[in-house]
mmCIF file of C-alpha atoms in Angstrom:
data_model
loop_
_atom_site.group_PDB
_atom_site.id
_atom_site.type_symbol
_atom_site.label_atom_id
_atom_site.label_comp_id
_atom_site.label_asym_id
_atom_site.label_seq_id
_atom_site.Cartn_x
_atom_site.Cartn_y
_atom_site.Cartn_z
ATOM 1 C CA MET Z 1 124.405 121.144 8.200
ATOM 2 C CA ALA Z 2 120.856 119.927 8.670
ATOM 3 C CA THR Z 3 119.320 120.051 12.094
ATOM 4 C CA ALA Z 4 116.239 117.999 12.879
ATOM 5 C CA GLU Z 5 116.341 119.132 16.458
ATOM 6 C CA LEU Z 6 118.482 121.664 18.275
ATOM 7 C CA GLY Z 7 122.116 120.557 18.420
ATOM 8 C CA VAL Z 8 121.656 117.469 16.211
ATOM 9 C CA THR Z 9 122.944 117.091 12.649
ATOM 10 C CA GLN Z 10 121.272 114.614 10.285
ATOM 11 C CA LEU Z 11 123.599 112.997 7.731
ATOM 12 C CA VAL Z 12 122.904 110.631 4.830
ATOM 13 C CA VAL Z 13 125.776 108.126 4.934
ATOM 14 C CA PHE Z 14 127.000 106.173 1.913
ATOM 15 C CA GLN Z 15 130.024 104.108 0.976
ATOM 16 C CA LEU Z 16 132.797 104.847 -1.517
ATOM 17 C CA HIS Z 17 135.862 102.626 -1.908
ATOM 18 C CA ALA Z 18 135.255 100.900 1.492
ATOM 19 C CA HIS Z 19 134.998 104.210 3.382
ATOM 20 C CA GLU Z 20 131.983 106.065 4.722
ATOM 21 C CA TYR Z 21 131.046 109.494 3.402
ATOM 22 C CA ALA Z 22 128.034 111.669 4.152
ATOM 23 C CA LEU Z 23 126.018 114.633 2.988
ATOM 24 C CA PRO Z 24 123.737 116.810 5.116
ATOM 25 C CA ALA Z 25 120.259 115.274 4.974
ATOM 26 C CA ASN Z 26 118.631 118.614 4.146
ATOM 27 C CA ARG Z 27 120.485 118.623 0.789
ATOM 28 C CA VAL Z 28 119.389 115.088 -0.231
ATOM 29 C CA VAL Z 29 116.178 114.929 -2.261
ATOM 30 C CA GLU Z 30 115.995 111.184 -2.902
ATOM 31 C CA VAL Z 31 118.041 108.090 -3.674
ATOM 32 C CA LEU Z 32 117.541 106.239 -6.959
ATOM 33 C CA ARG Z 33 118.786 102.927 -8.298
ATOM 34 C CA MET Z 34 121.112 103.104 -11.301
ATOM 35 C CA VAL Z 35 119.427 104.017 -14.569
ATOM 36 C CA ALA Z 36 120.720 104.409 -18.110
ATOM 37 C CA LEU Z 37 122.614 107.685 -18.395
ATOM 38 C CA THR Z 38 122.802 109.820 -21.515
ATOM 39 C CA PRO Z 39 126.447 110.778 -22.162
ATOM 40 C CA VAL Z 40 127.321 114.473 -22.506
ATOM 41 C CA PRO Z 41 129.856 115.223 -25.263
ATOM 42 C CA GLU Z 42 133.115 116.799 -24.048
ATOM 43 C CA ALA Z 43 132.094 116.411 -20.390
ATOM 44 C CA PRO Z 44 134.770 115.749 -17.761
ATOM 45 C CA ALA Z 45 135.466 112.080 -16.933
ATOM 46 C CA TRP Z 46 133.676 112.451 -13.586
ATOM 47 C CA LEU Z 47 130.410 113.384 -15.382
ATOM 48 C CA PRO Z 48 129.318 110.100 -17.020
ATOM 49 C CA GLY Z 49 126.031 111.589 -18.210
ATOM 50 C CA VAL Z 50 122.622 112.972 -17.398
ATOM 51 C CA LEU Z 51 119.325 111.387 -16.457
ATOM 52 C CA ASN Z 52 115.738 112.411 -16.983
ATOM 53 C CA LEU Z 53 113.960 112.532 -13.628
ATOM 54 C CA ARG Z 54 110.266 113.252 -14.030
ATOM 55 C CA GLY Z 55 110.905 115.668 -16.888
ATOM 56 C CA PHE Z 56 114.015 117.339 -15.431
ATOM 57 C CA VAL Z 57 117.482 116.738 -16.864
ATOM 58 C CA ILE Z 58 119.923 116.100 -14.009
ATOM 59 C CA PRO Z 59 123.717 115.891 -14.405
ATOM 60 C CA VAL Z 60 125.178 112.814 -12.707
ATOM 61 C CA VAL Z 61 128.631 112.849 -11.080
ATOM 62 C CA ASP Z 62 130.673 109.720 -10.398
ATOM 63 C CA LEU Z 63 131.851 110.464 -6.844
ATOM 64 C CA ARG Z 64 134.741 107.998 -7.059
ATOM 65 C CA THR Z 65 136.220 109.748 -10.090
ATOM 66 C CA ARG Z 66 135.376 113.235 -8.784
ATOM 67 C CA LEU Z 67 137.226 112.534 -5.518
ATOM 68 C CA GLY Z 68 140.231 110.901 -7.193
ATOM 69 C CA LEU Z 69 139.381 107.343 -6.127
ATOM 70 C CA PRO Z 70 139.721 104.274 -8.394
ATOM 71 C CA ALA Z 71 136.812 103.786 -10.795
ATOM 72 C CA ALA Z 72 134.279 100.992 -10.279
ATOM 73 C CA ALA Z 73 131.661 99.439 -12.536
ATOM 74 C CA TYR Z 74 128.012 100.342 -11.993
ATOM 75 C CA VAL Z 75 125.419 97.645 -11.306
ATOM 76 C CA LEU Z 76 121.628 97.794 -11.089
ATOM 77 C CA ASN Z 77 121.619 98.517 -7.343
ATOM 78 C CA THR Z 78 124.310 101.233 -7.555
ATOM 79 C CA PRO Z 79 122.719 104.255 -5.851
ATOM 80 C CA ILE Z 80 122.361 107.707 -7.346
ATOM 81 C CA ILE Z 81 121.903 110.276 -4.576
ATOM 82 C CA VAL Z 82 119.932 113.263 -5.863
ATOM 83 C CA VAL Z 83 120.911 116.493 -4.085
ATOM 84 C CA ASN Z 84 119.884 120.133 -4.307
ATOM 85 C CA GLY Z 85 122.657 122.380 -5.540
ATOM 86 C CA HIS Z 86 122.926 126.077 -6.295
ATOM 87 C CA ASN Z 87 120.173 126.355 -8.904
ATOM 88 C CA GLN Z 88 119.965 122.760 -10.006
ATOM 89 C CA ARG Z 89 119.727 119.192 -8.850
ATOM 90 C CA LEU Z 90 122.643 116.848 -9.155
ATOM 91 C CA GLY Z 91 122.918 113.060 -9.081
ATOM 92 C CA LEU Z 92 125.871 111.555 -7.209
ATOM 93 C CA ILE Z 93 126.901 107.947 -7.862
ATOM 94 C CA ALA Z 94 128.041 106.091 -4.722
ATOM 95 C CA ASP Z 95 128.976 102.453 -4.114
ATOM 96 C CA ALA Z 96 126.263 101.730 -1.539
ATOM 97 C CA MET Z 97 123.867 103.445 0.839
ATOM 98 C CA VAL Z 98 124.612 102.905 4.530
ATOM 99 C CA ASP Z 99 122.118 104.814 6.688
ATOM 100 C CA VAL Z 100 120.894 108.143 7.984
ATOM 101 C CA VAL Z 101 122.446 109.187 11.277
ATOM 102 C CA GLY Z 102 121.673 111.903 13.748
ATOM 103 C CA LEU Z 103 124.770 113.205 15.501
ATOM 104 C CA PRO Z 104 125.311 115.862 18.137
ATOM 105 C CA VAL Z 105 127.015 118.918 16.684
ATOM 106 C CA GLU Z 106 130.047 118.151 18.892
ATOM 107 C CA ALA Z 107 130.590 114.906 16.942
ATOM 108 C CA LEU Z 108 131.611 116.947 13.874
ATOM 109 C CA GLU Z 109 135.184 118.101 13.443
ATOM 110 C CA HIS Z 110 135.227 120.868 10.811
ATOM 111 C CA PHE Z 111 138.410 121.593 8.885
ATOM 112 C CA GLU Z 112 139.990 125.038 8.957
ATOM 113 C CA ARG Z 113 140.247 126.146 5.325
ATOM 114 C CA ASP Z 114 141.108 129.232 3.373
ATOM 115 C CA VAL Z 115 138.782 130.596 0.716
ATOM 116 C CA ALA Z 116 140.816 129.114 -2.169
ATOM 117 C CA ASP Z 117 140.553 125.530 -0.836
ATOM 118 C CA GLN Z 118 138.007 123.667 -2.950
ATOM 119 C CA SER Z 119 138.281 120.255 -1.264
ATOM 120 C CA ALA Z 120 134.875 118.568 -1.125
ATOM 121 C CA VAL Z 121 135.555 117.011 2.310
ATOM 122 C CA VAL Z 122 134.675 119.654 4.907
ATOM 123 C CA ALA Z 123 134.395 117.718 8.177
ATOM 124 C CA LEU Z 124 134.838 114.422 9.993
ATOM 125 C CA ALA Z 125 131.902 112.933 11.867
ATOM 126 C CA HIS Z 126 132.529 110.568 14.757
ATOM 127 C CA LYS Z 127 129.886 107.957 15.625
ATOM 128 C CA GLY Z 128 131.198 105.321 18.009
ATOM 129 C CA ASN Z 129 134.272 103.860 16.345
ATOM 130 C CA ARG Z 130 133.127 105.047 12.894
ATOM 131 C CA VAL Z 131 134.761 107.993 11.152
ATOM 132 C CA ILE Z 132 132.591 109.495 8.407
ATOM 133 C CA LEU Z 133 133.919 112.025 5.881
ATOM 134 C CA VAL Z 134 131.355 114.804 5.397
ATOM 135 C CA LEU Z 135 131.150 116.312 1.905
ATOM 136 C CA ASP Z 136 130.031 119.786 0.837
ATOM 137 C CA ALA Z 137 127.415 119.484 -1.940
ATOM 138 C CA ASP Z 138 128.224 122.964 -3.293
ATOM 139 C CA ARG Z 139 131.889 122.088 -3.765
ATOM 140 C CA LEU Z 140 130.885 118.877 -5.550
ATOM 141 C CA LEU Z 141 128.849 121.046 -7.942
ATOM 142 C CA ALA Z 142 131.860 123.158 -8.900
ATOM 143 C CA GLY Z 143 132.509 122.666 -12.595
ATOM 144 C CA VAL Z 144 129.236 120.844 -13.308
ATOM 145 C CA PRO Z 145 127.606 122.386 -16.400
ATOM 146 C CA GLU Z 146 124.239 124.001 -15.767
ATOM 147 C CA LEU Z 147 121.569 122.402 -17.915
ATOM 148 C CA VAL Z 148 118.398 124.147 -18.951
#
């Protein structure tokens, strides 16, 4: 997780299907508004296409579909969260951006998992009465084709 100062985790919070999710802020490069995507033949349903970002081709994942949530239509202000992955960048489609929060490390409840568990949700973050599901960007990248 990202730490801006000792003992504090910075999270980029967004909304999916009326729930709050987050990614560590140190993995988020930027947030874009929806753009036209170029479809990729034979791609999984959760990969609606790629975008050209300043000369780099970036695969874009529909987080709703990837996480098994009901699909939703995209509109012009639908955010695409660009994150750093293994050796590539990835765009993640969310419903809405919420905010960036700094939380004490104690506010995160990490899940005990075995090595075979590939669930993208790795922790719960507690902020007041909010419960935020924290995602692992590397697990979201699993199965995304690497583009040259």
